[in-house]
Structures are given as C-alpha cells and as structure tokens.
Coordinates of C-alpha atoms in Angstrom, one line a residue:
M1 CA 97.8 128.6 160.9
T2 CA 97.3 132.0 162.4
V3 CA 97.6 134.7 159.5
H4 CA 99.3 137.3 161.4
S5 CA 99.7 139.7 158.7
I6 CA 100.6 140.6 155.1
V7 CA 103.2 143.1 156.0
S8 CA 106.4 145.0 154.2
T9 CA 109.4 142.3 153.5
E10 CA 112.1 143.7 155.9
E11 CA 116.0 141.5 156.4
R12 CA 114.0 139.9 159.4
H13 CA 112.2 137.8 157.0
F14 CA 115.3 136.8 154.8
E15 CA 116.0 133.3 156.2
S16 CA 112.4 132.2 156.9
L17 CA 111.1 133.9 153.1
H18 CA 114.2 131.5 151.9
K19 CA 113.6 128.5 153.9
A20 CA 109.7 128.9 152.7
L21 CA 111.2 129.3 148.8
D22 CA 113.0 126.0 148.4
V23 CA 109.4 124.7 149.9
V24 CA 108.0 125.7 147.3
A25 CA 111.0 125.6 144.8
R26 CA 111.1 121.9 145.3
E27 CA 106.5 121.3 144.0
Q28 CA 108.2 121.9 140.8
K29 CA 104.8 122.9 140.3
Y30 CA 104.7 126.7 141.1
L31 CA 108.0 128.4 140.6
A32 CA 111.2 128.4 137.5
L33 CA 113.2 127.5 140.3
T34 CA 113.3 124.2 141.2
Q35 CA 115.6 124.6 145.0
A36 CA 116.2 127.7 146.4
P37 CA 119.4 129.5 145.3
P38 CA 122.3 130.1 147.2
W39 CA 121.7 132.2 149.9
K40 CA 124.0 134.4 149.5
N41 CA 122.1 134.7 146.2
S42 CA 118.6 134.8 147.8
L43 CA 120.2 138.3 150.1
A44 CA 120.8 139.9 147.3
F45 CA 117.7 139.5 145.5
Y46 CA 115.7 140.8 149.1
R47 CA 117.8 143.0 148.8
S48 CA 118.2 144.8 145.1
V49 CA 115.0 144.7 145.0
L50 CA 114.1 146.1 148.3
A51 CA 117.0 149.8 147.7
Q52 CA 115.3 150.4 144.2
G53 CA 111.7 150.2 145.8
F54 CA 110.2 147.2 144.6
P55 CA 107.4 145.4 145.9
H56 CA 108.4 142.4 148.8
V57 CA 105.0 141.5 150.6
V58 CA 105.1 138.2 153.2
A59 CA 102.5 136.8 154.3
V60 CA 103.7 135.5 158.3
D61 CA 102.1 133.6 160.5
A62 CA 102.1 134.4 164.8
D63 CA 106.2 134.2 165.4
D64 CA 106.4 135.8 162.4
K65 CA 107.1 132.9 159.8
V66 CA 106.8 133.7 156.7
V67 CA 104.4 131.1 154.7
G68 CA 104.4 133.3 151.5
W69 CA 105.4 136.0 149.5
C70 CA 104.8 138.5 146.5
D71 CA 107.1 139.8 144.6
V72 CA 107.6 142.4 141.6
S73 CA 110.7 143.0 140.6
P74 CA 112.3 144.8 137.8
V75 CA 112.0 143.3 134.5
F76 CA 115.8 145.1 132.6
G77 CA 116.2 147.4 130.4
H78 CA 115.7 151.5 130.6
S79 CA 112.6 151.3 127.9
R80 CA 111.1 149.0 130.7
A81 CA 111.4 150.8 133.8
H82 CA 107.4 151.2 134.3
I83 CA 106.8 147.2 134.5
G84 CA 107.6 145.0 136.9
I85 CA 107.4 140.8 137.0
L86 CA 105.4 139.1 139.4
G87 CA 105.9 136.1 141.7
I88 CA 104.1 135.0 144.2
A89 CA 103.6 131.8 146.3
L90 CA 101.9 130.0 149.1
L91 CA 103.7 127.5 152.0
P92 CA 101.3 124.1 151.0
E93 CA 99.1 124.9 154.5
A94 CA 99.1 128.6 154.0
R95 CA 96.9 128.1 150.4
G96 CA 94.0 128.6 150.1
R97 CA 92.9 130.6 153.2
G98 CA 92.8 133.8 151.3
L99 CA 96.3 135.0 151.5
G100 CA 96.9 134.5 147.9
T101 CA 94.7 137.4 147.4
Q102 CA 96.1 139.9 150.0
L103 CA 99.6 139.2 149.5
L104 CA 98.9 139.7 145.5
Q105 CA 96.7 142.8 145.8
A106 CA 99.5 144.8 148.7
A107 CA 102.1 143.8 145.8
I108 CA 100.0 145.2 143.1
D109 CA 98.7 148.8 145.3
R110 CA 102.4 148.8 145.9
S111 CA 103.4 148.5 142.5
W112 CA 100.8 151.6 141.1
A113 CA 102.4 153.7 144.0
R114 CA 106.0 153.4 143.1
G115 CA 104.6 154.6 139.3
L116 CA 104.4 151.7 137.0
T117 CA 102.1 150.9 134.8
R118 CA 102.4 147.0 134.0
I119 CA 102.6 144.4 136.0
E120 CA 103.1 141.3 134.0
L121 CA 103.6 137.2 134.4
S122 CA 104.2 133.9 133.4
V123 CA 101.9 130.5 135.4
R124 CA 102.2 127.5 133.8
A125 CA 99.0 126.6 132.6
D126 CA 98.0 123.5 134.5
N127 CA 98.4 126.2 137.4
L128 CA 94.3 127.0 137.9
N129 CA 93.8 128.0 141.2
A130 CA 96.6 131.3 140.4
K131 CA 95.5 131.9 136.5
A132 CA 91.9 132.8 138.3
L133 CA 93.5 134.4 141.5
Y134 CA 95.6 136.5 138.3
E135 CA 91.7 137.0 136.8
R136 CA 89.8 137.4 138.9
L137 CA 91.7 140.8 140.1
G138 CA 92.3 141.7 136.4
F139 CA 94.7 140.5 135.0
E140 CA 94.8 139.6 131.1
H141 CA 96.1 137.4 128.6
E142 CA 98.4 137.7 126.4
G143 CA 99.2 135.1 124.8
L144 CA 100.7 131.2 125.6
A145 CA 104.5 130.5 126.2
R146 CA 104.9 126.7 124.8
R147 CA 107.0 124.8 126.8
A148 CA 107.6 127.3 128.7
S149 CA 109.3 124.8 130.7
L150 CA 111.1 121.3 131.5
I151 CA 110.6 119.8 135.2
D152 CA 111.7 115.7 134.9
G153 CA 111.5 115.4 130.9
I154 CA 107.9 117.1 130.9
Y155 CA 107.5 120.6 128.9
H156 CA 104.4 122.7 130.5
D157 CA 103.3 125.9 128.4
A158 CA 102.7 128.8 130.2
F159 CA 100.3 131.4 130.1
R160 CA 101.5 135.4 129.6
M161 CA 99.2 137.7 131.6
A162 CA 100.0 141.5 132.6
L163 CA 97.9 143.8 134.1
L164 CA 98.2 147.0 133.3
R165 CA 96.9 150.6 135.1

C-alpha cells in the first residue's frame, strides 16, 4: 500500500472516511464506537468540525481512498473553548508505517495554529502502540478511568492523556 499523502479532510473524502471508520469501529478495540454512526450523522459531524475550523486530516492512498484519519473536535462549554478532543485511527493495512505519527503531528500543528492550548484524549489501557505514540509526541498521563468502556460484557480501563501548548 502506497500512501499518497496526509491532507486536510474535504467533502470528497467523507464517503471513504465513513467506510474506514466502520472498519476500525467493528474491530471493537480502538474507538468508543463499535460501528460507524448512520451516514447522515457522520456527515453532520465532519461538516461541523470543518466549519468550526477544527483540525481534521486524512491519510489517503494513491487512489485518494482514506486509510486513516486524525481529528481534534470541540469540547462543550465556553470556558473550554481552548480544548480539543483527539480522535485517530488507521485501517489495519495502514498500521506500522509511521502514518499515525504523521497524522497526529499534522493535527497538533493545526490545533496550535487554530489557537487551542490543550488537546486531550482517552486511550484504552491495552492499546500499547497508541499509548507509546502519544507519549512520543509529548502527551502526558493525567489519570486512569476505570471501566471506561464495555465491550461484549468486558470492561476496559482507559488512560486520560493531554498535551498542553
């Protein structure tokens, strides 16, 4: 698989982004979702993030198909307008190639340029590769959320991490 580039998300990416989201969600290991939301909900989310000027980047292959993404979405509340919540994922075939680092760095750079001063995330405690990536890029541990998710009757803890500008 050859990756064409890391680019800002545009409308033309939405369909393959939604499909990629569904693939990763159904793995039931990395995301809060276990399947993609309905198309219209995803479309509304993508458009809202972009309309508010929040970072959303995708990794695309030579055919412009989305193989991964990273977004920083707004947090509710006026007093928290300086904060973004990180979401990132890669299709299984795109992992282990350094794309996560590139996507995350692009999202961080765009977050600071937008004026954010805090990026926070939650990562399942057993997702050691993601945890290591976040640590490499400067995210710090702020706590452990016990029983943060429930998948097929099994609870999973999650680390809360943040990067401050």
